[in-house]
Amino acid sequence: MSSRPSSEPRTPGPPPDAVPGDPRRGDDARPAAALREMRWWDLAPVLELERELFPEDAWSPGMFWSELAHARGPSATRRYLVAEQESRLVGYGGLAAVDGTGDIQTIATARDQWGSGLGARLLTELLHAATDFECHEVLLEVRVDNLRAQRLYERFGFEPIGFRRGYYQPGNHDALVMRRTTQTSSEAPSVQGT
């Protein structure tokens, strides 16, 4: 149940030191990542990215297998996505839904995707899934020192509601618990240009 680092809003216009193919250019120098449902064959690259981004508290293969076991069929309670760019997995995210409450289980983007808007795209799709599951609220946990992710979640209407001391183990890092009540699609923030 951990929220992972994600992207910051893109600044308008390319910075002066941007080079062709640089995600900071602000143009279509490289194709946008494609989002799709996570499947079992995605687990090896997902786990590789997971270990790279979260060496202290990376999810185990069993944790991902357990989540995916609840992601298909008529009684599905999970929605897991991956983002691919040029045949490379560059992000993933997952949502669990139980009794009208959604919980962002994980969301992560490769470091070279930070600032590209990919985190916002993943979060948007997970919030759409929460709507499909008829969730009236969505919760998440995020490390108290992960300000980048907190800013993203605040843009999407998440508000802090409490702390979980020592939530992330083995590093014993605290988590900020955030909640977003269901909004209509017209109230959701735009992710264009992020």
mmCIF file of N, CA and C in Angstrom, residues 77-149:
data_model
loop_
_atom_site.group_PDB
_atom_site.id
_atom_site.type_symbol
_atom_site.label_atom_id
_atom_site.label_comp_id
_atom_site.label_asym_id
_atom_site.label_seq_id
_atom_site.Cartn_x
_atom_site.Cartn_y
_atom_site.Cartn_z
ATOM 1 N N THR A 77 -11.176 -6.677 -8.044
ATOM 2 C CA THR A 77 -11.139 -5.554 -7.096
ATOM 3 C C THR A 77 -9.854 -4.743 -7.252
ATOM 4 N N ARG A 78 -9.078 -5.037 -8.282
ATOM 5 C CA ARG A 78 -7.810 -4.354 -8.509
ATOM 6 C C ARG A 78 -7.738 -3.871 -9.954
ATOM 7 N N ARG A 79 -6.938 -2.808 -10.149
ATOM 8 C CA ARG A 79 -6.614 -2.334 -11.496
ATOM 9 C C ARG A 79 -5.141 -1.971 -11.466
ATOM 10 N N TYR A 80 -4.347 -2.667 -12.270
ATOM 11 C CA TYR A 80 -2.913 -2.419 -12.365
ATOM 12 C C TYR A 80 -2.553 -2.078 -13.799
ATOM 13 N N LEU A 81 -1.717 -1.065 -13.943
ATOM 14 C CA LEU A 81 -1.316 -0.559 -15.248
ATOM 15 C C LEU A 81 0.201 -0.538 -15.364
ATOM 16 N N VAL A 82 0.677 -0.614 -16.599
ATOM 17 C CA VAL A 82 2.079 -0.350 -16.886
ATOM 18 C C VAL A 82 2.138 0.716 -17.975
ATOM 19 N N ALA A 83 3.253 1.405 -18.023
ATOM 20 C CA ALA A 83 3.529 2.389 -19.070
ATOM 21 C C ALA A 83 4.757 1.915 -19.834
ATOM 22 N N GLU A 84 4.613 1.841 -21.149
ATOM 23 C CA GLU A 84 5.718 1.421 -22.001
ATOM 24 C C GLU A 84 6.081 2.539 -22.961
ATOM 25 N N GLN A 85 7.360 2.684 -23.183
ATOM 26 C CA GLN A 85 7.855 3.662 -24.147
ATOM 27 C C GLN A 85 8.962 2.996 -24.936
ATOM 28 N N GLU A 86 8.761 2.910 -26.228
ATOM 29 C CA GLU A 86 9.758 2.294 -27.109
ATOM 30 C C GLU A 86 10.205 0.936 -26.572
ATOM 31 N N SER A 87 9.242 0.074 -26.271
ATOM 32 C CA SER A 87 9.467 -1.307 -25.800
ATOM 33 C C SER A 87 10.132 -1.392 -24.432
ATOM 34 N N ARG A 88 10.116 -0.330 -23.666
ATOM 35 C CA ARG A 88 10.707 -0.322 -22.320
ATOM 36 C C ARG A 88 9.638 0.050 -21.308
ATOM 37 N N LEU A 89 9.567 -0.694 -20.216
ATOM 38 C CA LEU A 89 8.623 -0.366 -19.162
ATOM 39 C C LEU A 89 9.180 0.830 -18.380
ATOM 40 N N VAL A 90 8.385 1.909 -18.307
ATOM 41 C CA VAL A 90 8.861 3.139 -17.677
ATOM 42 C C VAL A 90 7.983 3.588 -16.507
ATOM 43 N N GLY A 91 6.960 2.799 -16.183
ATOM 44 C CA GLY A 91 6.119 3.161 -15.054
ATOM 45 C C GLY A 91 5.054 2.119 -14.807
ATOM 46 N N TYR A 92 4.446 2.207 -13.636
ATOM 47 C CA TYR A 92 3.359 1.299 -13.281
ATOM 48 C C TYR A 92 2.571 1.897 -12.127
ATOM 49 N N GLY A 93 1.386 1.380 -11.932
ATOM 50 C CA GLY A 93 0.559 1.823 -10.824
ATOM 51 C C GLY A 93 -0.563 0.840 -10.582
ATOM 52 N N GLY A 94 -1.109 0.864 -9.370
ATOM 53 C CA GLY A 94 -2.193 -0.053 -9.044
ATOM 54 C C GLY A 94 -3.141 0.528 -8.018
ATOM 55 N N LEU A 95 -4.396 0.084 -8.135
ATOM 56 C CA LEU A 95 -5.468 0.513 -7.247
ATOM 57 C C LEU A 95 -6.218 -0.713 -6.754
ATOM 58 N N ALA A 96 -6.560 -0.716 -5.471
ATOM 59 C CA ALA A 96 -7.442 -1.727 -4.886
ATOM 60 C C ALA A 96 -8.747 -1.030 -4.520
ATOM 61 N N ALA A 97 -9.858 -1.726 -4.695
ATOM 62 C CA ALA A 97 -11.168 -1.160 -4.358
ATOM 63 C C ALA A 97 -11.929 -2.151 -3.488
ATOM 64 N N VAL A 98 -12.395 -1.672 -2.335
ATOM 65 C CA VAL A 98 -13.160 -2.508 -1.409
ATOM 66 C C VAL A 98 -14.267 -1.665 -0.792
ATOM 67 N N ASP A 99 -15.503 -2.112 -0.939
ATOM 68 C CA ASP A 99 -16.654 -1.474 -0.285
ATOM 69 C C ASP A 99 -16.712 0.042 -0.490
ATOM 70 N N GLY A 100 -16.509 0.498 -1.725
ATOM 71 C CA GLY A 100 -16.643 1.915 -2.022
ATOM 72 C C GLY A 100 -15.433 2.779 -1.716
ATOM 73 N N THR A 101 -14.345 2.156 -1.289
ATOM 74 C CA THR A 101 -13.118 2.905 -1.011
ATOM 75 C C THR A 101 -12.006 2.367 -1.898
ATOM 76 N N GLY A 102 -11.356 3.276 -2.605
ATOM 77 C CA GLY A 102 -10.201 2.908 -3.416
ATOM 78 C C GLY A 102 -8.935 3.197 -2.639
ATOM 79 N N ASP A 103 -7.885 2.459 -2.937
ATOM 80 C CA ASP A 103 -6.594 2.663 -2.294
ATOM 81 C C ASP A 103 -5.525 2.549 -3.372
ATOM 82 N N ILE A 104 -4.812 3.654 -3.616
ATOM 83 C CA ILE A 104 -3.687 3.602 -4.545
ATOM 84 C C ILE A 104 -2.616 2.761 -3.872
ATOM 85 N N GLN A 105 -2.388 1.580 -4.404
ATOM 86 C CA GLN A 105 -1.437 0.654 -3.804
ATOM 87 C C GLN A 105 0.006 1.020 -4.117
ATOM 88 N N THR A 106 0.238 1.437 -5.354
ATOM 89 C CA THR A 106 1.585 1.783 -5.792
ATOM 90 C C THR A 106 1.487 2.623 -7.047
ATOM 91 N N ILE A 107 2.439 3.501 -7.217
ATOM 92 C CA ILE A 107 2.571 4.273 -8.450
ATOM 93 C C ILE A 107 4.031 4.674 -8.549
ATOM 94 N N ALA A 108 4.619 4.448 -9.717
ATOM 95 C CA ALA A 108 6.040 4.721 -9.881
ATOM 96 C C ALA A 108 6.352 5.031 -11.333
ATOM 97 N N THR A 109 7.325 5.899 -11.533
ATOM 98 C CA THR A 109 7.838 6.173 -12.876
ATOM 99 C C THR A 109 9.351 6.135 -12.831
ATOM 100 N N ALA A 110 9.936 5.680 -13.927
ATOM 101 C CA ALA A 110 11.396 5.663 -14.040
ATOM 102 C C ALA A 110 11.925 7.081 -13.862
ATOM 103 N N ARG A 111 13.110 7.191 -13.317
ATOM 104 C CA ARG A 111 13.677 8.516 -13.036
ATOM 105 C C ARG A 111 13.758 9.401 -14.278
ATOM 106 N N ASP A 112 14.038 8.798 -15.440
ATOM 107 C CA ASP A 112 14.127 9.623 -16.646
ATOM 108 C C ASP A 112 12.761 10.100 -17.128
ATOM 109 N N GLN A 113 11.692 9.662 -16.456
ATOM 110 C CA GLN A 113 10.345 10.110 -16.783
ATOM 111 C C GLN A 113 9.833 11.183 -15.831
ATOM 112 N N TRP A 114 10.567 11.459 -14.774
ATOM 113 C CA TRP A 114 10.124 12.470 -13.812
ATOM 114 C C TRP A 114 10.020 13.806 -14.524
ATOM 115 N N GLY A 115 8.912 14.470 -14.342
ATOM 116 C CA GLY A 115 8.674 15.750 -14.994
ATOM 117 C C GLY A 115 8.024 15.632 -16.356
ATOM 118 N N SER A 116 7.788 14.423 -16.821
ATOM 119 C CA SER A 116 7.197 14.222 -18.156
ATOM 120 C C SER A 116 5.675 14.191 -18.135
ATOM 121 N N GLY A 117 5.068 14.131 -16.951
ATOM 122 C CA GLY A 117 3.617 14.015 -16.856
ATOM 123 C C GLY A 117 3.125 12.576 -16.778
ATOM 124 N N LEU A 118 4.037 11.620 -16.824
ATOM 125 C CA LEU A 118 3.627 10.218 -16.795
ATOM 126 C C LEU A 118 2.966 9.845 -15.472
ATOM 127 N N GLY A 119 3.475 10.334 -14.363
ATOM 128 C CA GLY A 119 2.850 10.045 -13.065
ATOM 129 C C GLY A 119 1.418 10.543 -13.029
ATOM 130 N N ALA A 120 1.188 11.730 -13.567
ATOM 131 C CA ALA A 120 -0.169 12.286 -13.619
ATOM 132 C C ALA A 120 -1.075 11.439 -14.509
ATOM 133 N N ARG A 121 -0.553 10.941 -15.612
ATOM 134 C CA ARG A 121 -1.349 10.080 -16.500
ATOM 135 C C ARG A 121 -1.726 8.775 -15.809
ATOM 136 N N LEU A 122 -0.763 8.161 -15.113
ATOM 137 C CA LEU A 122 -1.056 6.926 -14.377
ATOM 138 C C LEU A 122 -2.107 7.184 -13.301
ATOM 139 N N LEU A 123 -1.935 8.270 -12.559
ATOM 140 C CA LEU A 123 -2.881 8.592 -11.496
ATOM 141 C C LEU A 123 -4.275 8.851 -12.070
ATOM 142 N N THR A 124 -4.346 9.554 -13.184
ATOM 143 C CA THR A 124 -5.643 9.809 -13.832
ATOM 144 C C THR A 124 -6.345 8.496 -14.164
ATOM 145 N N GLU A 125 -5.621 7.553 -14.733
ATOM 146 C CA GLU A 125 -6.226 6.266 -15.092
ATOM 147 C C GLU A 125 -6.658 5.477 -13.857
ATOM 148 N N LEU A 126 -5.874 5.548 -12.789
ATOM 149 C CA LEU A 126 -6.264 4.858 -11.564
ATOM 150 C C LEU A 126 -7.505 5.499 -10.951
ATOM 151 N N LEU A 127 -7.639 6.807 -11.049
ATOM 152 C CA LEU A 127 -8.841 7.472 -10.546
ATOM 153 C C LEU A 127 -10.062 7.130 -11.405
ATOM 154 N N HIS A 128 -9.855 6.956 -12.707
ATOM 155 C CA HIS A 128 -10.950 6.480 -13.566
ATOM 156 C C HIS A 128 -11.377 5.077 -13.132
ATOM 157 N N ALA A 129 -10.398 4.247 -12.793
ATOM 158 C CA ALA A 129 -10.721 2.892 -12.315
ATOM 159 C C ALA A 129 -11.510 2.962 -11.014
ATOM 160 N N ALA A 130 -11.144 3.901 -10.128
ATOM 161 C CA ALA A 130 -11.889 4.059 -8.879
ATOM 162 C C ALA A 130 -13.343 4.419 -9.170
ATOM 163 N N THR A 131 -13.553 5.259 -10.158
ATOM 164 C CA THR A 131 -14.922 5.601 -10.566
ATOM 165 C C THR A 131 -15.639 4.360 -11.088
ATOM 166 N N ASP A 132 -14.957 3.578 -11.916
ATOM 167 C CA ASP A 132 -15.553 2.336 -12.445
ATOM 168 C C ASP A 132 -15.925 1.377 -11.321
ATOM 169 N N PHE A 133 -15.123 1.357 -10.263
ATOM 170 C CA PHE A 133 -15.405 0.507 -9.103
ATOM 171 C C PHE A 133 -16.418 1.151 -8.148
ATOM 172 N N GLU A 134 -16.919 2.327 -8.518
ATOM 173 C CA GLU A 134 -17.908 3.066 -7.716
ATOM 174 C C GLU A 134 -17.391 3.439 -6.335
ATOM 175 N N CYS A 135 -16.134 3.860 -6.291
ATOM 176 C CA CYS A 135 -15.527 4.305 -5.037
ATOM 177 C C CYS A 135 -15.970 5.730 -4.733
ATOM 178 N N HIS A 136 -16.326 5.995 -3.497
ATOM 179 C CA HIS A 136 -16.704 7.341 -3.080
ATOM 180 C C HIS A 136 -15.511 8.123 -2.530
ATOM 181 N N GLU A 137 -14.415 7.424 -2.258
ATOM 182 C CA GLU A 137 -13.180 8.071 -1.833
ATOM 183 C C GLU A 137 -12.002 7.204 -2.249
ATOM 184 N N VAL A 138 -10.844 7.850 -2.361
ATOM 185 C CA VAL A 138 -9.610 7.142 -2.689
ATOM 186 C C VAL A 138 -8.564 7.572 -1.665
ATOM 187 N N LEU A 139 -7.876 6.603 -1.108
ATOM 188 C CA LEU A 139 -6.828 6.835 -0.112
ATOM 189 C C LEU A 139 -5.473 6.454 -0.694
ATOM 190 N N LEU A 140 -4.430 6.974 -0.083
ATOM 191 C CA LEU A 140 -3.076 6.557 -0.423
ATOM 192 C C LEU A 140 -2.148 6.908 0.721
ATOM 193 N N GLU A 141 -1.010 6.242 0.738
ATOM 194 C CA GLU A 141 0.058 6.563 1.668
ATOM 195 C C GLU A 141 1.253 7.007 0.852
ATOM 196 N N VAL A 142 1.967 8.002 1.352
ATOM 197 C CA VAL A 142 3.155 8.501 0.681
ATOM 198 C C VAL A 142 4.173 8.862 1.756
ATOM 199 N N ARG A 143 5.435 8.582 1.484
ATOM 200 C CA ARG A 143 6.466 8.929 2.467
ATOM 201 C C ARG A 143 6.415 10.410 2.771
ATOM 202 N N VAL A 144 6.592 10.748 4.040
ATOM 203 C CA VAL A 144 6.507 12.152 4.447
ATOM 204 C C VAL A 144 7.595 13.002 3.778
ATOM 205 N N ASP A 145 8.690 12.391 3.356
ATOM 206 C CA ASP A 145 9.763 13.149 2.708
ATOM 207 C C ASP A 145 9.646 13.157 1.183
ATOM 208 N N ASN A 146 8.587 12.577 0.623
ATOM 209 C CA ASN A 146 8.412 12.544 -0.833
ATOM 210 C C ASN A 146 7.525 13.720 -1.260
ATOM 211 N N LEU A 147 8.101 14.894 -1.274
ATOM 212 C CA LEU A 147 7.346 16.108 -1.581
ATOM 213 C C LEU A 147 6.898 16.144 -3.039
ATOM 214 N N ARG A 148 7.668 15.568 -3.945
ATOM 215 C CA ARG A 148 7.301 15.530 -5.357
ATOM 216 C C ARG A 148 5.956 14.826 -5.523
ATOM 217 N N ALA A 149 5.808 13.670 -4.942
ATOM 218 C CA ALA A 149 4.553 12.927 -5.051
ATOM 219 C C ALA A 149 3.419 13.653 -4.328
#
